[in-house]
CSV table of C-alpha atoms in Angstrom, one decimal:
chain,number,residue,atom,x,y,z
A,285,MET,CA,-19.4,-6.8,72.8
A,286,PHE,CA,-19.5,-3.1,71.9
A,287,LYS,CA,-15.8,-3.1,71.3
A,288,GLN,CA,-16.1,-6.1,68.9
A,289,ILE,CA,-18.9,-4.4,66.9
A,290,TYR,CA,-16.8,-1.2,66.8
A,291,ILE,CA,-13.7,-3.0,65.5
A,292,LEU,CA,-15.8,-4.9,62.9
A,293,ALA,CA,-17.4,-1.6,61.7
A,294,ILE,CA,-14.0,0.0,61.4
A,295,SER,CA,-12.6,-3.0,59.6
A,296,THR,CA,-15.6,-3.1,57.2
A,297,PHE,CA,-15.2,0.7,56.5
A,298,ALA,CA,-11.5,0.3,55.9
A,299,PHE,CA,-12.1,-2.6,53.5
A,300,LEU,CA,-14.8,-0.7,51.6
A,301,PHE,CA,-12.7,2.5,51.5
A,302,GLY,CA,-9.8,0.5,50.2
A,303,ALA,CA,-11.9,-1.1,47.6
A,304,VAL,CA,-13.3,2.2,46.4
A,305,ASN,CA,-9.8,3.6,46.2
A,306,LEU,CA,-8.7,0.5,44.2
A,307,VAL,CA,-11.6,0.9,41.8
A,308,SER,CA,-10.9,4.6,41.5
A,309,ALA,CA,-7.2,4.1,40.9
A,310,THR,CA,-8.0,1.4,38.3
A,311,ASN,CA,-10.5,3.7,36.6
A,312,ASN,CA,-8.0,6.5,36.5
A,313,ASP,CA,-5.6,4.1,34.7
A,314,VAL,CA,-8.2,3.2,32.1
A,315,PRO,CA,-8.7,5.8,29.4
A,316,ALA,CA,-12.3,6.5,28.3
A,317,GLN,CA,-13.2,4.8,25.1
A,318,PRO,CA,-13.0,7.1,22.1
A,319,VAL,CA,-16.2,8.9,21.2
A,320,GLY,CA,-15.0,9.0,17.6
A,321,LEU,CA,-12.8,6.8,15.5
A,322,LEU,CA,-11.7,7.3,11.9
A,323,LEU,CA,-9.2,5.3,9.8
A,324,THR,CA,-8.0,6.7,6.5
A,325,TRP,CA,-4.9,7.2,4.4
A,326,GLN,CA,-2.7,10.2,3.7
A,327,GLN,CA,0.0,8.3,1.8
A,328,ASP,CA,0.4,4.8,0.3
A,329,PRO,CA,-2.5,2.7,1.5
A,330,THR,CA,-0.5,-0.5,1.1
A,331,THR,CA,2.1,0.5,3.7
A,332,THR,CA,0.4,3.2,5.9
A,333,MET,CA,-2.7,3.9,8.0
A,334,THR,CA,-3.8,7.1,9.6
A,335,ILE,CA,-5.9,6.6,12.8
A,336,ASP,CA,-7.9,9.4,14.4
A,337,TRP,CA,-9.6,9.0,17.7
A,338,HIS,CA,-11.7,11.6,19.6
A,339,THR,CA,-11.8,12.2,23.3
A,340,GLY,CA,-13.1,14.8,25.7
A,341,ALA,CA,-10.9,17.8,26.7
A,342,ASP,CA,-9.1,15.6,29.3
A,343,GLY,CA,-8.4,12.8,26.9
A,344,GLU,CA,-5.2,10.8,26.9
A,345,PRO,CA,-2.2,12.0,25.0
A,346,SER,CA,-2.1,11.3,21.3
A,347,ALA,CA,-0.4,7.9,21.3
A,348,LEU,CA,-1.5,4.4,20.5
A,349,GLU,CA,0.1,0.9,20.4
A,350,TYR,CA,0.0,-1.5,17.4
A,351,ARG,CA,1.4,-4.8,16.3
A,352,LEU,CA,0.7,-7.6,13.8
A,353,HIS,CA,-2.7,-9.0,14.4
A,354,GLY,CA,-2.6,-12.4,16.2
A,355,SER,CA,1.1,-12.1,17.2
A,356,ASP,CA,2.6,-12.0,20.7
A,357,GLU,CA,5.3,-9.5,19.7
A,358,GLU,CA,5.8,-6.4,21.7
A,359,TRP,CA,3.4,-3.6,21.2
A,360,GLN,CA,4.9,-0.6,19.4
A,361,LYS,CA,3.9,2.8,20.7
A,362,LEU,CA,3.6,5.8,18.4
A,363,THR,CA,2.9,9.4,19.4
A,364,GLY,CA,1.1,11.7,17.0
A,365,GLU,CA,-0.6,15.1,17.0
A,366,THR,CA,-3.6,16.6,18.8
A,367,ILE,CA,-6.1,18.8,16.9
A,368,PRO,CA,-9.0,20.8,18.4
A,369,PHE,CA,-12.4,19.5,17.4
A,370,PRO,CA,-14.1,22.6,15.9
A,371,PHE,CA,-16.6,24.4,18.2
A,372,SER,CA,-16.1,21.8,20.9
A,373,ASN,CA,-14.1,20.8,23.9
A,374,ARG,CA,-13.3,17.5,22.3
A,375,LEU,CA,-9.9,16.6,20.9
A,376,ILE,CA,-8.8,14.8,17.7
A,377,HIS,CA,-5.8,12.6,18.2
A,378,ARG,CA,-4.1,11.6,15.0
A,379,VAL,CA,-1.3,9.1,14.4
A,380,GLU,CA,0.0,7.9,11.0
A,381,LEU,CA,1.5,4.4,11.0
A,382,VAL,CA,4.1,3.8,8.2
A,383,ASP,CA,6.4,1.0,7.0
A,384,LEU,CA,3.6,-1.6,7.3
A,385,GLU,CA,3.3,-4.8,5.3
A,386,PRO,CA,0.8,-4.8,2.4
A,387,ASP,CA,-2.5,-6.7,2.6
A,388,THR,CA,-1.8,-7.4,6.3
A,389,GLU,CA,-3.9,-7.2,9.4
A,390,TYR,CA,-2.7,-5.2,12.5
A,391,SER,CA,-4.1,-4.8,15.9
A,392,PHE,CA,-4.1,-1.4,17.7
A,393,ARG,CA,-5.2,0.0,21.1
A,394,PHE,CA,-5.0,3.2,23.0
A,395,SER,CA,-3.5,1.7,26.2
A,396,ARG,CA,-2.9,-1.7,27.7
A,397,PHE,CA,-6.3,-1.4,29.4
A,398,SER,CA,-8.3,-0.7,26.2
A,399,PRO,CA,-9.7,-3.5,24.0
A,400,PRO,CA,-7.7,-4.0,20.8
A,401,ARG,CA,-9.2,-3.3,17.4
A,402,LYS,CA,-7.8,-4.2,14.0
A,403,PHE,CA,-7.3,-2.9,10.5
A,404,ARG,CA,-5.9,-4.2,7.2
A,405,THR,CA,-3.6,-2.5,4.7
A,406,MET,CA,-4.3,-2.7,1.0
A,407,PRO,CA,-2.7,-5.2,-1.4
A,408,GLU,CA,0.0,-4.0,-3.8
A,409,THR,CA,-1.7,-5.6,-6.8
A,410,ALA,CA,-5.3,-6.6,-7.6
A,411,ASP,CA,-4.4,-10.3,-7.8
A,412,ARG,CA,-7.1,-10.9,-5.2
A,413,PRO,CA,-10.5,-9.2,-5.5
A,414,VAL,CA,-10.4,-5.7,-4.0
A,415,ARG,CA,-13.7,-4.5,-2.7
A,416,PHE,CA,-14.9,-1.1,-1.7
A,417,VAL,CA,-18.3,0.5,-1.0
A,418,THR,CA,-19.3,4.0,-2.2
A,419,GLY,CA,-22.3,6.3,-1.7
A,420,GLY,CA,-23.0,9.8,-0.4
A,421,ASP,CA,-25.5,12.0,1.5
A,422,VAL,CA,-24.9,10.0,4.6
A,423,ARG,CA,-26.9,11.2,7.6
A,424,HIS,CA,-30.3,12.7,7.9
A,425,ARG,CA,-31.4,10.2,10.6
A,426,VAL,CA,-28.8,8.3,12.6
A,427,SER,CA,-31.0,5.2,12.4
A,428,TRP,CA,-30.9,5.3,8.6
A,429,MET,CA,-27.1,5.9,8.6
A,430,ASP,CA,-26.7,3.0,11.1
A,431,GLN,CA,-28.7,0.6,9.0
A,432,THR,CA,-26.9,1.4,5.7
A,433,ASN,CA,-23.5,1.3,7.5
A,434,ARG,CA,-24.2,-2.2,8.8
A,435,ARG,CA,-25.5,-3.5,5.5
A,436,ALA,CA,-22.3,-2.1,3.8
A,437,ALA,CA,-20.0,-3.5,6.5
A,438,ALA,CA,-21.5,-7.0,6.1
A,439,TYR,CA,-19.9,-7.0,2.6
A,440,GLU,CA,-16.5,-6.8,4.3
A,441,PRO,CA,-15.1,-4.0,2.1
A,442,ASP,CA,-11.5,-3.0,2.1
A,443,PHE,CA,-12.6,0.7,2.5
A,444,ILE,CA,-15.6,3.1,2.0
A,445,VAL,CA,-15.7,6.2,-0.2
A,446,TRP,CA,-18.3,8.9,0.7
A,447,GLY,CA,-19.0,11.6,-1.9
A,448,GLY,CA,-20.0,14.4,0.4
A,449,ASP,CA,-22.9,15.6,2.5
A,450,LEU,CA,-21.8,13.7,5.6
A,451,ALA,CA,-23.2,14.9,8.9
A,452,TYR,CA,-25.4,17.8,7.5
A,453,ALA,CA,-23.9,20.3,9.9
A,454,ASP,CA,-23.3,23.0,7.2
A,455,GLY,CA,-20.1,24.2,8.9
A,456,ARG,CA,-22.2,25.8,11.6
A,457,GLU,CA,-21.2,26.0,15.3
A,458,ASP,CA,-24.7,25.2,16.5
A,459,ARG,CA,-24.7,21.9,14.7
A,460,VAL,CA,-21.6,20.3,16.2
A,461,TYR,CA,-23.9,17.7,17.8
A,462,ARG,CA,-24.6,16.3,14.3
A,463,TRP,CA,-20.9,15.4,14.0
A,464,TYR,CA,-21.0,13.8,17.5
A,465,GLU,CA,-23.8,11.6,16.3
A,466,PHE,CA,-22.1,10.9,13.0
A,467,MET,CA,-18.9,9.7,14.7
A,468,GLU,CA,-20.8,7.6,17.2
A,469,SER,CA,-22.5,5.8,14.4
A,470,MET,CA,-19.2,5.1,12.7
A,471,VAL,CA,-17.7,3.7,15.9
A,472,ASN,CA,-20.7,1.4,16.4
A,473,SER,CA,-21.5,0.2,12.9
A,474,LEU,CA,-18.6,0.6,10.5
A,475,VAL,CA,-16.9,-2.7,11.6
A,476,THR,CA,-16.9,-5.9,9.6
A,477,PRO,CA,-18.4,-9.1,11.0
A,478,ASP,CA,-14.9,-10.2,12.0
A,479,GLY,CA,-14.2,-7.0,13.9
A,480,ARG,CA,-12.1,-5.0,11.4
A,481,VAL,CA,-12.5,-1.3,11.4
A,482,ILE,CA,-13.2,0.0,7.8
A,483,PRO,CA,-11.1,2.9,6.5
A,484,ILE,CA,-12.9,5.9,5.0
A,485,LEU,CA,-12.2,8.3,2.1
A,486,ALA,CA,-14.6,11.3,2.3
A,487,GLY,CA,-15.2,14.0,-0.3
A,488,ILE,CA,-16.8,17.4,0.3
A,489,GLY,CA,-20.4,18.4,-0.4
A,490,ASN,CA,-22.6,21.5,0.0
A,491,HIS,CA,-23.6,20.4,3.6
A,492,GLU,CA,-20.0,20.6,4.7
A,493,VAL,CA,-19.8,24.3,3.8
A,494,LEU,CA,-21.3,27.6,5.2
A,495,GLY,CA,-23.8,28.5,2.6
A,496,GLY,CA,-23.2,25.4,0.6
A,497,TYR,CA,-20.8,26.9,-1.9
A,498,TYR,CA,-17.7,29.2,-1.9
A,499,TRP,CA,-19.5,32.0,-3.6
A,500,ARG,CA,-21.7,34.6,-1.8
A,501,ASP,CA,-25.4,33.7,-2.0
A,502,GLU,CA,-27.7,36.6,-1.0
A,503,ARG,CA,-30.4,34.1,-0.2
A,504,ARG,CA,-28.2,32.4,2.4
A,505,PRO,CA,-27.1,34.7,5.3
A,506,ASP,CA,-24.6,32.1,6.5
A,507,SER,CA,-22.7,32.1,3.2
A,508,MET,CA,-19.3,33.8,3.1
A,509,PRO,CA,-18.4,37.0,1.3
A,510,ASN,CA,-15.0,37.9,-0.2
A,511,TYR,CA,-13.8,34.4,-1.0
A,512,GLN,CA,-10.2,33.8,-1.7
A,513,GLN,CA,-8.9,30.4,-2.9
A,514,ASN,CA,-6.5,29.7,0.0
A,515,ASP,CA,-6.1,27.3,2.9
A,516,GLU,CA,-7.4,29.8,5.5
A,517,MET,CA,-10.6,30.6,3.6
A,518,ARG,CA,-11.4,26.9,2.9
A,519,GLU,CA,-11.0,26.0,6.6
A,520,LEU,CA,-13.1,29.0,7.6
A,521,ILE,CA,-16.1,28.0,5.4
A,522,ALA,CA,-15.7,24.2,6.0
A,523,PRO,CA,-14.2,23.9,9.5
A,524,TYR,CA,-15.3,20.4,10.4
A,525,TYR,CA,-14.4,18.9,7.0
A,526,TYR,CA,-10.9,20.3,7.0
A,527,ASN,CA,-10.1,19.2,10.6
A,528,LEU,CA,-11.9,15.9,10.8
A,529,PHE,CA,-10.6,14.3,7.7
A,530,ALA,CA,-6.8,13.9,7.1
A,531,PHE,CA,-7.4,13.0,3.5
A,532,PRO,CA,-7.8,14.7,1.1
A,533,GLY,CA,-6.8,17.7,3.3
A,534,GLN,CA,-6.0,20.9,1.6
A,535,PRO,CA,-7.0,22.0,-0.9
A,536,GLY,CA,-10.0,19.7,-0.6
A,537,TYR,CA,-9.5,17.5,-3.6
A,538,GLY,CA,-6.9,14.8,-4.0
A,539,VAL,CA,-6.0,11.4,-5.4
A,540,MET,CA,-5.4,8.1,-3.6
A,541,ASP,CA,-3.4,5.6,-5.6
A,542,PHE,CA,-3.7,1.9,-4.8
A,543,GLY,CA,-0.6,0.1,-6.1
A,544,ASN,CA,-0.6,0.4,-9.9
A,545,TYR,CA,-4.2,-0.9,-10.3
A,546,MET,CA,-6.6,1.8,-9.0
A,547,SER,CA,-6.8,5.5,-8.4
A,548,ILE,CA,-9.7,7.1,-6.4
A,549,ILE,CA,-10.0,10.8,-7.3
A,550,LEU,CA,-11.9,13.0,-4.9
A,551,LEU,CA,-13.2,16.3,-6.4
A,552,ASP,CA,-14.8,19.4,-5.0
A,553,SER,CA,-17.9,20.3,-7.0
A,554,GLU,CA,-17.9,24.1,-6.3
A,555,HIS,CA,-18.1,23.9,-2.5
A,556,SER,CA,-14.8,25.2,-1.2
A,557,ASN,CA,-13.1,25.4,-4.6
A,558,PRO,CA,-14.1,26.5,-8.1
A,559,ILE,CA,-14.5,23.7,-10.6
A,560,ASP,CA,-12.7,25.5,-13.3
A,561,GLY,CA,-9.1,26.9,-13.1
A,562,GLU,CA,-6.7,25.3,-10.6
A,563,GLN,CA,-8.8,22.2,-9.9
A,564,THR,CA,-9.5,21.3,-13.5
A,565,ASP,CA,-5.8,21.9,-14.4
A,566,TRP,CA,-4.9,19.6,-11.5
A,567,LEU,CA,-7.4,17.0,-12.6
A,568,LYS,CA,-5.9,17.0,-16.2
A,569,SER,CA,-2.4,16.4,-14.9
A,570,ILE,CA,-3.5,13.6,-12.5
A,571,LEU,CA,-5.3,11.8,-15.4
A,572,GLU,CA,-2.4,12.2,-17.7
A,573,GLU,CA,-0.1,10.6,-15.2
A,574,ARG,CA,-2.3,7.6,-14.7
A,575,GLN,CA,-3.3,6.6,-18.2
A,576,ASP,CA,-1.8,3.1,-17.7
A,577,ARG,CA,-4.0,2.3,-14.7
A,578,PRO,CA,-6.9,0.0,-15.4
A,579,HIS,CA,-9.2,1.6,-12.8
A,580,ILE,CA,-9.5,5.4,-12.5
A,581,ILE,CA,-12.5,6.4,-10.4
A,582,PRO,CA,-13.7,10.0,-9.9
A,583,VAL,CA,-16.0,10.6,-6.9
A,584,TYR,CA,-17.7,14.0,-6.3
A,585,HIS,CA,-20.9,15.4,-5.0
A,586,ILE,CA,-23.0,17.4,-7.5
A,587,PRO,CA,-23.9,15.2,-10.5
A,588,ALA,CA,-23.1,16.1,-14.1
A,589,TYR,CA,-26.1,14.0,-15.1
A,590,PRO,CA,-28.7,14.3,-12.2
A,591,SER,CA,-31.7,12.0,-11.7
A,592,VAL,CA,-33.8,14.5,-9.8
A,593,ARG,CA,-32.6,18.1,-10.4
A,594,ASN,CA,-32.7,19.9,-13.7
A,595,PRO,CA,-29.5,19.2,-15.6
A,596,THR,CA,-29.3,22.7,-16.9
A,597,GLY,CA,-28.3,24.0,-13.5
A,598,ARG,CA,-25.1,25.9,-13.0
A,599,VAL,CA,-22.9,23.4,-11.3
A,600,HIS,CA,-24.1,20.4,-13.4
A,601,ARG,CA,-23.2,22.4,-16.5
A,602,TYR,CA,-19.8,23.4,-15.1
A,603,ILE,CA,-18.9,19.7,-14.5
A,604,ARG,CA,-20.0,18.7,-18.0
A,605,GLU,CA,-17.9,21.6,-19.5
A,606,ASN,CA,-14.7,21.1,-17.4
A,607,TRP,CA,-14.4,17.5,-16.0
A,608,VAL,CA,-16.5,15.3,-18.3
A,609,PRO,CA,-14.3,15.9,-21.4
A,610,LEU,CA,-11.2,14.9,-19.4
A,611,PHE,CA,-13.0,11.7,-18.1
A,612,GLU,CA,-13.7,10.9,-21.8
A,613,GLU,CA,-10.2,11.8,-23.0
A,614,TYR,CA,-8.4,9.7,-20.4
A,615,GLY,CA,-10.5,6.6,-20.4
A,616,VAL,CA,-12.5,6.8,-17.3
A,617,LYS,CA,-15.1,4.0,-17.3
A,618,VAL,CA,-17.3,4.8,-14.3
A,619,SER,CA,-17.8,8.0,-12.3
A,620,PHE,CA,-19.6,8.3,-9.0
A,621,GLU,CA,-22.0,11.2,-8.3
A,622,ASN,CA,-24.2,12.1,-5.4
A,623,HIS,CA,-26.5,15.0,-4.1
A,624,ASP,CA,-29.9,14.1,-5.6
A,625,HIS,CA,-31.0,11.6,-2.9
A,626,ALA,CA,-32.0,8.9,-5.4
A,627,TYR,CA,-30.3,6.1,-7.3
A,628,LYS,CA,-29.3,6.3,-11.0
A,629,ARG,CA,-27.1,4.7,-13.6
A,630,THR,CA,-26.8,6.4,-16.9
A,631,TYR,CA,-26.2,5.0,-20.3
A,632,PRO,CA,-22.5,5.1,-21.4
A,633,LEU,CA,-22.0,8.7,-22.5
A,634,ARG,CA,-19.5,10.4,-24.7
A,635,ASN,CA,-19.6,13.8,-26.4
A,636,ASN,CA,-22.9,14.3,-24.7
A,637,GLN,CA,-24.6,11.4,-26.4
A,638,ILE,CA,-25.1,7.7,-25.8
A,639,ASP,CA,-22.0,5.7,-26.8
A,640,PRO,CA,-21.0,2.2,-25.9
A,641,ASN,CA,-17.4,3.4,-25.3
A,642,GLY,CA,-18.5,6.2,-23.0
A,643,VAL,CA,-18.5,6.9,-19.3
A,644,VAL,CA,-21.2,5.5,-17.0
A,645,TYR,CA,-22.3,7.8,-14.2
A,646,ILE,CA,-23.6,6.0,-11.1
A,647,GLY,CA,-25.0,7.0,-7.7
A,648,ASP,CA,-26.8,10.2,-6.8
A,649,GLY,CA,-26.4,9.9,-3.0
A,650,ALA,CA,-28.9,8.3,-0.8
A,651,TRP,CA,-27.0,6.5,2.0
A,652,GLY,CA,-28.9,7.7,5.1
A,653,VAL,CA,-31.2,10.5,3.9
A,654,SER,CA,-34.8,10.9,2.9
A,655,THR,CA,-35.2,10.1,-0.8
A,656,ARG,CA,-36.6,12.2,-3.7
A,657,GLU,CA,-38.7,11.1,-6.6
A,658,ILE,CA,-37.1,10.9,-10.0
A,659,ARG,CA,-38.3,14.0,-11.9
A,660,ARG,CA,-40.4,12.6,-14.7
A,661,SER,CA,-41.1,16.1,-15.9
A,662,HIS,CA,-37.4,16.2,-17.0
A,663,ASP,CA,-37.7,13.1,-19.1
A,664,GLU,CA,-36.7,14.9,-22.3
A,665,ASP,CA,-33.8,16.7,-20.6
A,666,ALA,CA,-32.8,13.4,-18.8
A,667,TRP,CA,-32.2,11.5,-22.0
A,668,TYR,CA,-29.2,9.9,-20.4
A,669,LEU,CA,-31.3,7.8,-18.0
A,670,SER,CA,-32.8,4.6,-19.2
A,671,LYS,CA,-36.6,4.3,-18.8
A,672,LEU,CA,-36.8,0.6,-19.7
A,673,LEU,CA,-34.1,-0.9,-17.5
A,674,LYS,CA,-35.3,0.9,-14.4
A,675,GLN,CA,-31.8,2.4,-13.7
A,676,ALA,CA,-33.3,5.2,-11.7
A,677,THR,CA,-35.2,4.7,-8.4
A,678,SER,CA,-35.9,6.4,-5.1
A,679,GLU,CA,-34.2,4.2,-2.6
A,680,ARG,CA,-31.5,4.5,0.1
A,681,HIS,CA,-28.6,2.4,-1.1
A,682,PHE,CA,-24.9,1.8,-1.4
A,683,ILE,CA,-22.7,0.5,-4.2
A,684,VAL,CA,-20.3,-2.5,-3.8
A,685,GLY,CA,-17.4,-2.2,-6.2
A,686,THR,CA,-15.1,-5.1,-6.9
A,687,ILE,CA,-12.0,-5.1,-9.1
A,688,HIS,CA,-9.8,-8.1,-9.9
A,689,GLY,CA,-7.0,-7.4,-12.3
A,690,SER,CA,-8.5,-5.3,-15.1
A,691,ALA,CA,-12.1,-6.5,-14.6
A,692,PHE,CA,-14.6,-4.6,-12.5
A,693,HIS,CA,-18.2,-5.1,-11.2
A,694,TYR,CA,-20.6,-2.9,-9.3
A,695,LEU,CA,-23.5,-4.2,-7.2
A,696,MET,CA,-26.1,-1.7,-6.0
A,697,VAL,CA,-27.8,-2.7,-2.7
A,698,ASN,CA,-30.6,-1.0,-0.9
A,699,GLU,CA,-30.9,-0.4,2.9
A,700,ASP,CA,-32.8,-3.7,3.3
A,701,GLY,CA,-30.1,-5.7,1.6
A,702,LYS,CA,-31.9,-6.2,-1.7
A,703,VAL,CA,-29.8,-6.0,-4.9
A,704,ILE,CA,-31.4,-3.2,-7.1
A,705,ASP,CA,-29.0,-3.1,-10.0
A,706,GLU,CA,-25.6,-4.2,-11.2
A,707,TYR,CA,-23.1,-3.1,-13.8
A,708,PRO,CA,-22.0,-4.6,-16.0
A,709,GLN,CA,-25.0,-6.9,-16.2
A,710,THR,CA,-22.9,-9.6,-17.8
A,711,PRO,CA,-19.7,-9.2,-15.8
A,712,LEU,CA,-16.3,-10.4,-17.0
A,713,LEU,CA,-15.4,-10.6,-13.3
A,714,ARG,CA,-15.4,-14.3,-12.6
A,715,ILE,CA,-15.3,-14.5,-8.8
A,716,ASP,CA,-17.6,-16.1,-6.3
A,717,ARG,CA,-20.4,-13.6,-5.9
A,718,SER,CA,-22.6,-15.7,-3.7
A,719,HIS,CA,-21.3,-13.9,-0.6
A,720,PHE,CA,-22.5,-10.6,-2.0
A,721,LEU,CA,-26.1,-11.9,-2.4
A,722,GLN,CA,-26.5,-13.1,1.2
A,723,PRO,CA,-28.4,-10.8,3.5
A,724,PRO,CA,-26.2,-9.3,6.2
A,725,SER,CA,-26.1,-11.2,9.5
A,726,HIS,CA,-26.5,-8.1,11.7
A,727,ASP,CA,-29.7,-7.8,13.7
A,728,GLU,CA,-31.4,-4.5,12.8
A,729,GLU,CA,-34.8,-5.1,14.4
A,730,SER,CA,-34.3,-2.1,16.6
A,731,GLU,CA,-33.7,0.3,13.7
């Protein structure tokens, strides 16, 4: 009897030990899910996709597998580069997929054990409606960022453009955790209802930079002295931004062309580059080369025409002196601004006055931050804001842009899914907008 019990005990132990070993071996084969995931473009968005994923220091090598979504063809494996995550033991793995088909969905995964995700390339022409979402000043509270992310994702945009002030880490080593939370929010909430990961274009703001701006500020002990306009200095004062975002990369401003129908121009409003000089010269050449494109869309952080701050401030004035005349000369119709933590839409402006053929400035950045009251004390200075049409309000929001051929339409939506404005108000864009006006289907009771 004792011998039988002993044999049973040994057999049970052997079975359990083997099961533990099997689970352990299986777990060793399964890579940890990425703690950060970012899709963007460095080249042609119709035929490429850059994929970043973040792991711990012992993360898998920088390789992923991809294939046409829904196909049973062999997975193609591609190896990229590994970049240190600033002030962290995490790693950034980066792979650029090229020679893809336009307007086509692809699946990707990090090993045969990880669940596949999907993305979609951009179309070569705007024969179908092309939709993007824009905003800025993204994260004060993660719950606010999550909610706006989910509302925006429910509109199934082709991509998102953020105009700076992303994780509010200020380039500081002791605030790396804010980027951890920011990336976790992106992984969890920037996915469309059908499971597509949404690519991001991200501009730079003052909260990406030590001291906020490239110049020395005696009031800010963390600001940098002895600035030089080069790659090393820019990465020193904005370490997260220049490592975490493949586009625009150095020098911190850039243009992304979508076929021959749209160009998104990301600009640096005095954060890691001066507005005047090299950047303005570059902007002029970019606009000259794209005069035949129906949609040229600048995105930057500090507003030329603010809704909250005094418009006589230094950076506001620099933008009006250097960039605004170029916008007007080369036919820009709409420009997106941020920074003020409110919503605004100006009158059409040209030569610093209201003109029906002028540029409309929209935004002021309130994606996931506490909002500010519109400064009524500046009413005389803020002549460019309409008082009658309520085109300025203190609400967290995002902007849904749709272009189709040469027509465009912008729908402004608050964090609760309510439409707060649209432009133009009598749109020429004749597509089915009923989907836009439906409240998102995500459950946000926990937010």
